[in-house]
CSV table of C-alpha atoms in Angstrom, one decimal:
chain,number,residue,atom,x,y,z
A,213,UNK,CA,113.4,-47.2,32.8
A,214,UNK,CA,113.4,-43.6,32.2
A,215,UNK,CA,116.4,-42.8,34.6
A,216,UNK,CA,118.0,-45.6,32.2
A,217,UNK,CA,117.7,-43.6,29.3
A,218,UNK,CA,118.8,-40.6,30.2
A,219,UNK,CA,121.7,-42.6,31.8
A,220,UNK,CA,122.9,-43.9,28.5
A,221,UNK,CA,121.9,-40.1,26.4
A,222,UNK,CA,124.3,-38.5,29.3
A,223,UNK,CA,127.0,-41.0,28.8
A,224,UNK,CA,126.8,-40.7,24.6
A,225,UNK,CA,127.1,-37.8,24.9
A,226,UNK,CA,130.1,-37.0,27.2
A,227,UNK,CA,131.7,-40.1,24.9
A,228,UNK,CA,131.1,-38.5,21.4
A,229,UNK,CA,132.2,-34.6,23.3
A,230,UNK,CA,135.2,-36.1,24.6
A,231,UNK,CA,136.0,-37.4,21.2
A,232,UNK,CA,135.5,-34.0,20.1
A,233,UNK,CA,138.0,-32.3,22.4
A,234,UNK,CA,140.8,-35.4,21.7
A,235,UNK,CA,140.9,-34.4,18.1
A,236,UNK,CA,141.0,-30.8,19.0
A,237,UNK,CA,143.5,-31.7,21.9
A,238,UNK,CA,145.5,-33.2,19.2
A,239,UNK,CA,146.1,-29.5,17.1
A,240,UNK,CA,148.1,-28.6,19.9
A,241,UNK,CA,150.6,-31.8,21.1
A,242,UNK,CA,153.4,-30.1,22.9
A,243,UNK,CA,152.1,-27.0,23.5
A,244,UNK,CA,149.7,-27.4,26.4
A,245,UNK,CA,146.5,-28.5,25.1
A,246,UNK,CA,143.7,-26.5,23.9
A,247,UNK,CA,142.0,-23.9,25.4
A,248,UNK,CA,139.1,-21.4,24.4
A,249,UNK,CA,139.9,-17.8,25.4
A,250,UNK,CA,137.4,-14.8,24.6
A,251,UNK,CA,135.6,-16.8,22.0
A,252,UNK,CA,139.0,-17.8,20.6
A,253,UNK,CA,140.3,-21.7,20.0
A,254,UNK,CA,144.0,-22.0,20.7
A,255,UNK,CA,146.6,-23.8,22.3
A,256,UNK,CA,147.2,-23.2,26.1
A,257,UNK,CA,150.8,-21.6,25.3
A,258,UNK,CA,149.2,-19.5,23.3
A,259,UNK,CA,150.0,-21.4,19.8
A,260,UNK,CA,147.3,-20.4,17.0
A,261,UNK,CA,146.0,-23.1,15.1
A,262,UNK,CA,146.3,-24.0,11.5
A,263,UNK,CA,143.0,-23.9,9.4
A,264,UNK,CA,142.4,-27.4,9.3
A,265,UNK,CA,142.5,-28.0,13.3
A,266,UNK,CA,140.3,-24.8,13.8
A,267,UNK,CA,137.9,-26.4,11.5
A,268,UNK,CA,138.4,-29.6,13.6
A,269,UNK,CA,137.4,-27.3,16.8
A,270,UNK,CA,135.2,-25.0,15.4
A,271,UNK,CA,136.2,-22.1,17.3
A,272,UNK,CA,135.6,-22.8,20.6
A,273,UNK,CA,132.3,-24.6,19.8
A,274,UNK,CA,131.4,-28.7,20.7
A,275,UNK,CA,134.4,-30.2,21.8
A,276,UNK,CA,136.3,-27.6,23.5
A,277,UNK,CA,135.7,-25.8,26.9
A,278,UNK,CA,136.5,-22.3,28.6
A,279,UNK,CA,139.4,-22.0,30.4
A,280,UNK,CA,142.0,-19.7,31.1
A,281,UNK,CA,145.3,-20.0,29.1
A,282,UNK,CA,148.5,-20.6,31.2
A,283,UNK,CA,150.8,-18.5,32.7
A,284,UNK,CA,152.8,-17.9,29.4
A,285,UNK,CA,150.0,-16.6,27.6
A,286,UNK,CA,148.8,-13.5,30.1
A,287,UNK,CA,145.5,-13.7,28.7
A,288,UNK,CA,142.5,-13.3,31.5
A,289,UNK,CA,139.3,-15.7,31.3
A,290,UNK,CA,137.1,-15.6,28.8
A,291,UNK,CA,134.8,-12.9,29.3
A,292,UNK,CA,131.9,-10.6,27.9
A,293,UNK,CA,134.1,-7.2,28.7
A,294,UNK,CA,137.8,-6.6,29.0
A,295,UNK,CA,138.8,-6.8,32.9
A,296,UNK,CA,140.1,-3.9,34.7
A,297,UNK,CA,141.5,-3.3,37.6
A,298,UNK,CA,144.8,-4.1,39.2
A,299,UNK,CA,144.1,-7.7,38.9
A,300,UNK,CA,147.5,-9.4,37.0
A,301,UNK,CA,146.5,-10.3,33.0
A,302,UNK,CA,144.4,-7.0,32.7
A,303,UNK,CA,145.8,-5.9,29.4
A,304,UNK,CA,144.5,-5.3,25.7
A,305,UNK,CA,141.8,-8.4,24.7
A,306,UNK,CA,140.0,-6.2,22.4
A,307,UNK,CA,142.0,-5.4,19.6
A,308,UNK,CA,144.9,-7.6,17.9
A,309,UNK,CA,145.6,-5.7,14.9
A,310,UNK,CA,149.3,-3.7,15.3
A,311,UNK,CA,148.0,-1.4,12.4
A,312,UNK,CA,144.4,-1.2,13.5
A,313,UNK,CA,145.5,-0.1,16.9
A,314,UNK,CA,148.0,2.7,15.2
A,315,UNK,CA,145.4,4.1,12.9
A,316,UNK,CA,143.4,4.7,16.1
A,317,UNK,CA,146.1,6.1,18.2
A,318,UNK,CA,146.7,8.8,15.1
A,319,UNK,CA,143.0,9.3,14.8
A,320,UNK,CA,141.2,9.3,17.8
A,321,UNK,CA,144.0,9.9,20.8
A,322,UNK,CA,147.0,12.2,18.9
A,323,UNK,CA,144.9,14.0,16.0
A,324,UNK,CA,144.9,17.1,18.5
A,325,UNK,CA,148.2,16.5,20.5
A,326,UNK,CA,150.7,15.7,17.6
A,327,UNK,CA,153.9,16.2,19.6
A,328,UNK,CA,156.6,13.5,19.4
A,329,UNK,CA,157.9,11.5,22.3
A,330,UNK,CA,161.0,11.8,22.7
A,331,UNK,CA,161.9,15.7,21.2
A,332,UNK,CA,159.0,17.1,21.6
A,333,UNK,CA,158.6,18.0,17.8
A,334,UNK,CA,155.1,18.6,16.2
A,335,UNK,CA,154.2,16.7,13.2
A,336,UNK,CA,151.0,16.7,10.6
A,337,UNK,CA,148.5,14.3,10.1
A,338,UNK,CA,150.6,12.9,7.4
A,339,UNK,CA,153.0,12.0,10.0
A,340,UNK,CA,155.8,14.3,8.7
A,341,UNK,CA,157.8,16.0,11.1
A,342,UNK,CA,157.3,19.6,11.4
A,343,UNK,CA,160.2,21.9,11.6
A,344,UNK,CA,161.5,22.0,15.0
A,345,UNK,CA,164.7,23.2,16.9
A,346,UNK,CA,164.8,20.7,19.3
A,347,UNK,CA,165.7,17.7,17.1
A,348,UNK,CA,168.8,17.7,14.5
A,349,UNK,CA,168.8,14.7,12.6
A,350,UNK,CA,171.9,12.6,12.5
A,351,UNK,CA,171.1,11.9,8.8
A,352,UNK,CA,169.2,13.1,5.8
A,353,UNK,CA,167.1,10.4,5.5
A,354,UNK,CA,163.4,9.6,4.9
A,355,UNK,CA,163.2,8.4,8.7
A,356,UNK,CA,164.3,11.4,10.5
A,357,UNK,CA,161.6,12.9,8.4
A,358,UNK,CA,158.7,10.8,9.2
A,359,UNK,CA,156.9,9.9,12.3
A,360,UNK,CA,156.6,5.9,13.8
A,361,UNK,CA,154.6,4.5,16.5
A,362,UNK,CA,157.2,3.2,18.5
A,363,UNK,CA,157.0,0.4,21.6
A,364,UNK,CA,158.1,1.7,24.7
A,365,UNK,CA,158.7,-2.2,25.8
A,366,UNK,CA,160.0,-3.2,22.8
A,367,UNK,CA,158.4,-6.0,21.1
A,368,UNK,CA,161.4,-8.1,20.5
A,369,UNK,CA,161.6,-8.2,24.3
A,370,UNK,CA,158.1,-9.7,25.1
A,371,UNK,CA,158.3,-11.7,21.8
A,372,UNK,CA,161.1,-13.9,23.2
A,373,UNK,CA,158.5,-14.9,25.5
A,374,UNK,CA,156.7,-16.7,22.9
A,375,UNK,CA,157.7,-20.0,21.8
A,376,UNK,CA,156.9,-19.0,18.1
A,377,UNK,CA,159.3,-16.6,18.2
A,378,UNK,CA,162.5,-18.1,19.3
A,379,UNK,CA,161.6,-21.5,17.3
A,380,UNK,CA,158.6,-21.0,14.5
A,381,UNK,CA,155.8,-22.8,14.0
A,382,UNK,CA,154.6,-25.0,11.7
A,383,UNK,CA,152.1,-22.9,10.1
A,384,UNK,CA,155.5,-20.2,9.7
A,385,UNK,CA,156.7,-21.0,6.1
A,386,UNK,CA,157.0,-18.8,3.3
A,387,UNK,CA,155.7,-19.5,-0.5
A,388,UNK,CA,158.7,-21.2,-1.2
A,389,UNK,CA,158.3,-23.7,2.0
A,390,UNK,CA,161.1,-22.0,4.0
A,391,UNK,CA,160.5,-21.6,7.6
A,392,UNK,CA,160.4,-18.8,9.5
A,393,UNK,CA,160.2,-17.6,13.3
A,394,UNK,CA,160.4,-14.2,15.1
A,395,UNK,CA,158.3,-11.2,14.8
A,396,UNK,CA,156.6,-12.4,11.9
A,397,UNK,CA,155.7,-15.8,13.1
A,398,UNK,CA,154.4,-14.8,16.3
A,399,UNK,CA,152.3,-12.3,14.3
A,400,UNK,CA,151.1,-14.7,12.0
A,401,UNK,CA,149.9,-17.8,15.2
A,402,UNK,CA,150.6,-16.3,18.5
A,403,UNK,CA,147.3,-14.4,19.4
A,404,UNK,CA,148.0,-13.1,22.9
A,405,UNK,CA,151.0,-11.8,21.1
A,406,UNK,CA,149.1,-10.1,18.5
A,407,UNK,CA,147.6,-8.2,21.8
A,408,UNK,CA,150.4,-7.4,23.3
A,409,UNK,CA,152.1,-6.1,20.0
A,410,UNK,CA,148.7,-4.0,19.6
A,411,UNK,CA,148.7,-2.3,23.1
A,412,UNK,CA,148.2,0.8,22.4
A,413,UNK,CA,149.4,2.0,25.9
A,414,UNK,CA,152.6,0.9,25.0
A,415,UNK,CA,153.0,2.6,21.5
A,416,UNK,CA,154.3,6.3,21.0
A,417,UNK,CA,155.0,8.7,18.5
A,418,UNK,CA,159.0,8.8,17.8
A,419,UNK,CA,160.8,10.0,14.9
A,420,UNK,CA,161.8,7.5,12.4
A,421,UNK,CA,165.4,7.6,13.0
A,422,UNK,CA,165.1,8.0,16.1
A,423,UNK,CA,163.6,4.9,16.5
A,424,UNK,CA,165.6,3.1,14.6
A,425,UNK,CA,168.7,3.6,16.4
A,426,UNK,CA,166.8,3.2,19.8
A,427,UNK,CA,166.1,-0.4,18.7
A,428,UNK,CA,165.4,-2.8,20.8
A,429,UNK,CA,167.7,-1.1,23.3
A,430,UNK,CA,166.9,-1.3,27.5
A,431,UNK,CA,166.5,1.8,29.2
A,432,UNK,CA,168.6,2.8,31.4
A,433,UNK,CA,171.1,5.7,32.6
A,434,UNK,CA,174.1,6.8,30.8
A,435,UNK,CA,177.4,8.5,31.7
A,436,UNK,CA,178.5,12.2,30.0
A,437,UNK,CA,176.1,14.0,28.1
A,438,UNK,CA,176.8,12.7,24.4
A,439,UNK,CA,174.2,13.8,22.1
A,440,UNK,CA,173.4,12.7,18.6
A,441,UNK,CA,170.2,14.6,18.1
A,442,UNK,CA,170.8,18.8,18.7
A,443,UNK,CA,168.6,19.9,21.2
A,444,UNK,CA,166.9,16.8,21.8
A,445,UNK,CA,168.1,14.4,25.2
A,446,UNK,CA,168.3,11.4,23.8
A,447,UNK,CA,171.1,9.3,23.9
A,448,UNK,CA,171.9,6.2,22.8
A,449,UNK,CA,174.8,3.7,23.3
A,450,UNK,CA,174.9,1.1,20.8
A,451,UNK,CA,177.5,-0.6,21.6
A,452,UNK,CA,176.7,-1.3,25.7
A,453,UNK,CA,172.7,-1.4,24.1
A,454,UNK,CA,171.2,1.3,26.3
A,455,UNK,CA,169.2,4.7,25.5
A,456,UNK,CA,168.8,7.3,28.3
A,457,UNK,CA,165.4,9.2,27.2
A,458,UNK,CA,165.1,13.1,28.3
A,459,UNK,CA,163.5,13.6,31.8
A,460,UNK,CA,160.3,14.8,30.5
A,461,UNK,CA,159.6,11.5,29.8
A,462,UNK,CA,161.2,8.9,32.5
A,463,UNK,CA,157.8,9.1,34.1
A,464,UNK,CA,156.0,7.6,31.3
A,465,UNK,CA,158.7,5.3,30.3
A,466,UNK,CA,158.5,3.7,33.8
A,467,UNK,CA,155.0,3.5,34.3
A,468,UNK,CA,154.6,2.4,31.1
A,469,UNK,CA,156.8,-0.4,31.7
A,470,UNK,CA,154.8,-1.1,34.9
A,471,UNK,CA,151.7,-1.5,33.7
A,472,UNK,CA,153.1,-3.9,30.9
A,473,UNK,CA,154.5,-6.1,33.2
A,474,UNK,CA,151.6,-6.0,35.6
A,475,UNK,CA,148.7,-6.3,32.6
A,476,UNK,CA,151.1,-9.4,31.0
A,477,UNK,CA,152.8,-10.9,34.1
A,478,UNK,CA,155.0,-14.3,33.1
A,479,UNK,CA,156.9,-12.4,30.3
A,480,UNK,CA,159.9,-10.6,31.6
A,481,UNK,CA,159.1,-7.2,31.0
A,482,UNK,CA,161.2,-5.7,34.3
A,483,UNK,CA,164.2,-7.4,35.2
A,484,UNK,CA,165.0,-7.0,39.0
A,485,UNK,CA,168.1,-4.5,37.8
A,486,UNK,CA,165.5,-2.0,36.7
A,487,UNK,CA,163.1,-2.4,39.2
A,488,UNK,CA,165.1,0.9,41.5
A,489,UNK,CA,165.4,2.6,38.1
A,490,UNK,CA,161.9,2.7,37.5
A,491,UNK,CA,160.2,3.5,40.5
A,492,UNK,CA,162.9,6.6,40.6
A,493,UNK,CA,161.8,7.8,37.4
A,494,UNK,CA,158.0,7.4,38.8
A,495,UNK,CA,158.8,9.6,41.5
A,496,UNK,CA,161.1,12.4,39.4
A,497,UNK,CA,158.5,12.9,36.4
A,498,UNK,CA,155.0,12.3,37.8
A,499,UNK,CA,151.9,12.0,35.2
A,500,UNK,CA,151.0,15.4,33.9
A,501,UNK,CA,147.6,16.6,31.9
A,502,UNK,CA,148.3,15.0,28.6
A,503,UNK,CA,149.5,11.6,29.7
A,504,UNK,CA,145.9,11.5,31.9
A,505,UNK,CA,144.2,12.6,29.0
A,506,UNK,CA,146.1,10.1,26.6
A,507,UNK,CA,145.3,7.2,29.1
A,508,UNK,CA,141.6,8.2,29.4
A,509,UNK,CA,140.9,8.2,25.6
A,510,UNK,CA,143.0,4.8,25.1
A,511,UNK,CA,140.6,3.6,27.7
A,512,UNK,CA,137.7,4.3,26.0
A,513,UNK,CA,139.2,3.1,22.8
A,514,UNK,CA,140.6,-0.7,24.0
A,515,UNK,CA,138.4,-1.2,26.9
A,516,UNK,CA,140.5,-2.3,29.8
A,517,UNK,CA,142.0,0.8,32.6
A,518,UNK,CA,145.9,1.2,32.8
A,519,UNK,CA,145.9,1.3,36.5
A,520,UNK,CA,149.2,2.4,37.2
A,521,UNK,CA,148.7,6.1,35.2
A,522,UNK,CA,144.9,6.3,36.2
A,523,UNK,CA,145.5,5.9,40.0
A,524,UNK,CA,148.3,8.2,39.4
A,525,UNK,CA,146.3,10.8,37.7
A,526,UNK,CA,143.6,10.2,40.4
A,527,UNK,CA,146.2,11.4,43.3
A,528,UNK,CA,147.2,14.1,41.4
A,529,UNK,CA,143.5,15.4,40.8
A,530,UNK,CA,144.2,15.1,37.2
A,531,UNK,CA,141.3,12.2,36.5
């Protein structure tokens, strides 16, 4: 008799929970499912929810159960602590807050080391740019005055990963009930790629103008010697979409590149044309004392090891 009760409590109980998990299930129709990742309820592509179907889930509570997300998300298990390693999916979990993570990169990782990326000129902790003879600025605008935190992988080039980017959301409509995709959609539902935006491995201190007419441009080599910014070995191509960066930095582009596509693997981050290109500029501009130290103090900061620069470091005696 006793086995019967506790027969008919097990089986109420799976009925009502899988009740539960259908309406959850039902937030995200067409987009994989729902999944709980790091304490967070979302869909399995990596969809946010709207307020009314996280209330229905209540966040990863009764009715939903831990999984990982798929392939398009690059998001690891759910865990107590950011995963490291070399293991593929290893990237930022901890923070997903683009302007959180650059208030720390200018306070806590570049408040002694405020050189720019790409010219190498100094700026203050207002992010002004100092005076400097290796940059002349194409124009005399506010940007080639100020300092921006600039991704290395641009974000328009994940972000076409994300299905919220290419073709909204529902949740994406403005006060006057226009819809909306792209950067500010995926920002607004997409949380894996609210991560990825916030990397802060992948941000970097450019001058404004600068990284304005960088873009969304690939990396890659160019022919001639055509520079637009004085001293400073930039060049940019706008028309074939390309920017050659100065050699002092090919090292960190690359790596950088490699440990975005090895932290968020399914998202396109290297195309096979690049692969050569990259592994060249590994070899020409190893990591030097600052990019160790940068790498160490983002580590403590976000939580989870950038492989490629640490192991580099390590070999070089510089960890």
């Amino acid at each position: 008799m006793k086995n019967c009760f506790v027969f008919i409590y097990l089986t109420l109980f799976l009925f009502i929970s899988s009740l539960s998990f259908a309406d959850c299930r039902g937030c995200c129709s067409g987009h994989g499912g729902v999944t709980c990742v790091n304490g967070i309820t979302m869909c399995k592509d990596g969809t946010g929810l709207s307020e009314k179907c996280k209330a229905k889930c209540d966040k990863c509570g009764t009715g939903t159960v831990s999984d990982s997300p798929a392939p398009a998300t690059s998001q690891p298990a759910s865990s107590a602590k950011p995963k490291t390693g070399k293991k593929a999916g290893s990237g930022n979990i901890s923070n997903d807050s683009f302007n959180k993570a650059k208030k720390s990169l200018e306070r806590q990782v570049y408040a002694d080391h405020r050189i720019t990326f790409y010219c190498g000129c100094p700026f203050d902790q207002g992010k002004n740019v100092l005076s400097c003879d290796r940059y002349t600025p194409k124009s005399d605008s506010k940007r080639s005055r100020k300092v921006e935190w600039e991704h290395v992988v641009p974000a328009a080039h994940f972000g076409q990963s994300f299905k919220e980017w290419r073709d909204g959301h529902p949740d994406c409509v403005d006060g006057k009930g226009k819809p909306f995709k792209g950067r500010n959609c995926a920002s607004k539902v997409a949380i894996p790629y609210r991560y990825m935006e916030s990397d802060m491995y992948n941000l970097v201190p450019a001058i404004g103008e600068v990284n304005r007419l960088r873009s969304n441009f690939r990396f890659d080599m160019i022919s001639g010697e055509s520079r637009e910014f004085g001293a400073c070995d930039m060049e940019i191509d706008s028309q074939a979409r390309v920017a050659e960066p100065p050699e002092r930095v090919r090292g960190d582009i690359a790596r950088t590149y490699k440990y975005m596509n090895q932290a968020y693997p399914g998202h396109g981050i290297i195309g096979r044309s690049s692969v050569k290109l990259f592994d060249a500029w590994d070899r020409q501009d190893p990591v030097d004392q600052w990019e160790c130290e940068r790498c160490r103090r983002i580590e403590a900061i976000q939580g989870n090891e950038n492989p490629v620069v640490k192991e580099a470091c390590k070999a070089a005696g510089l960890w």
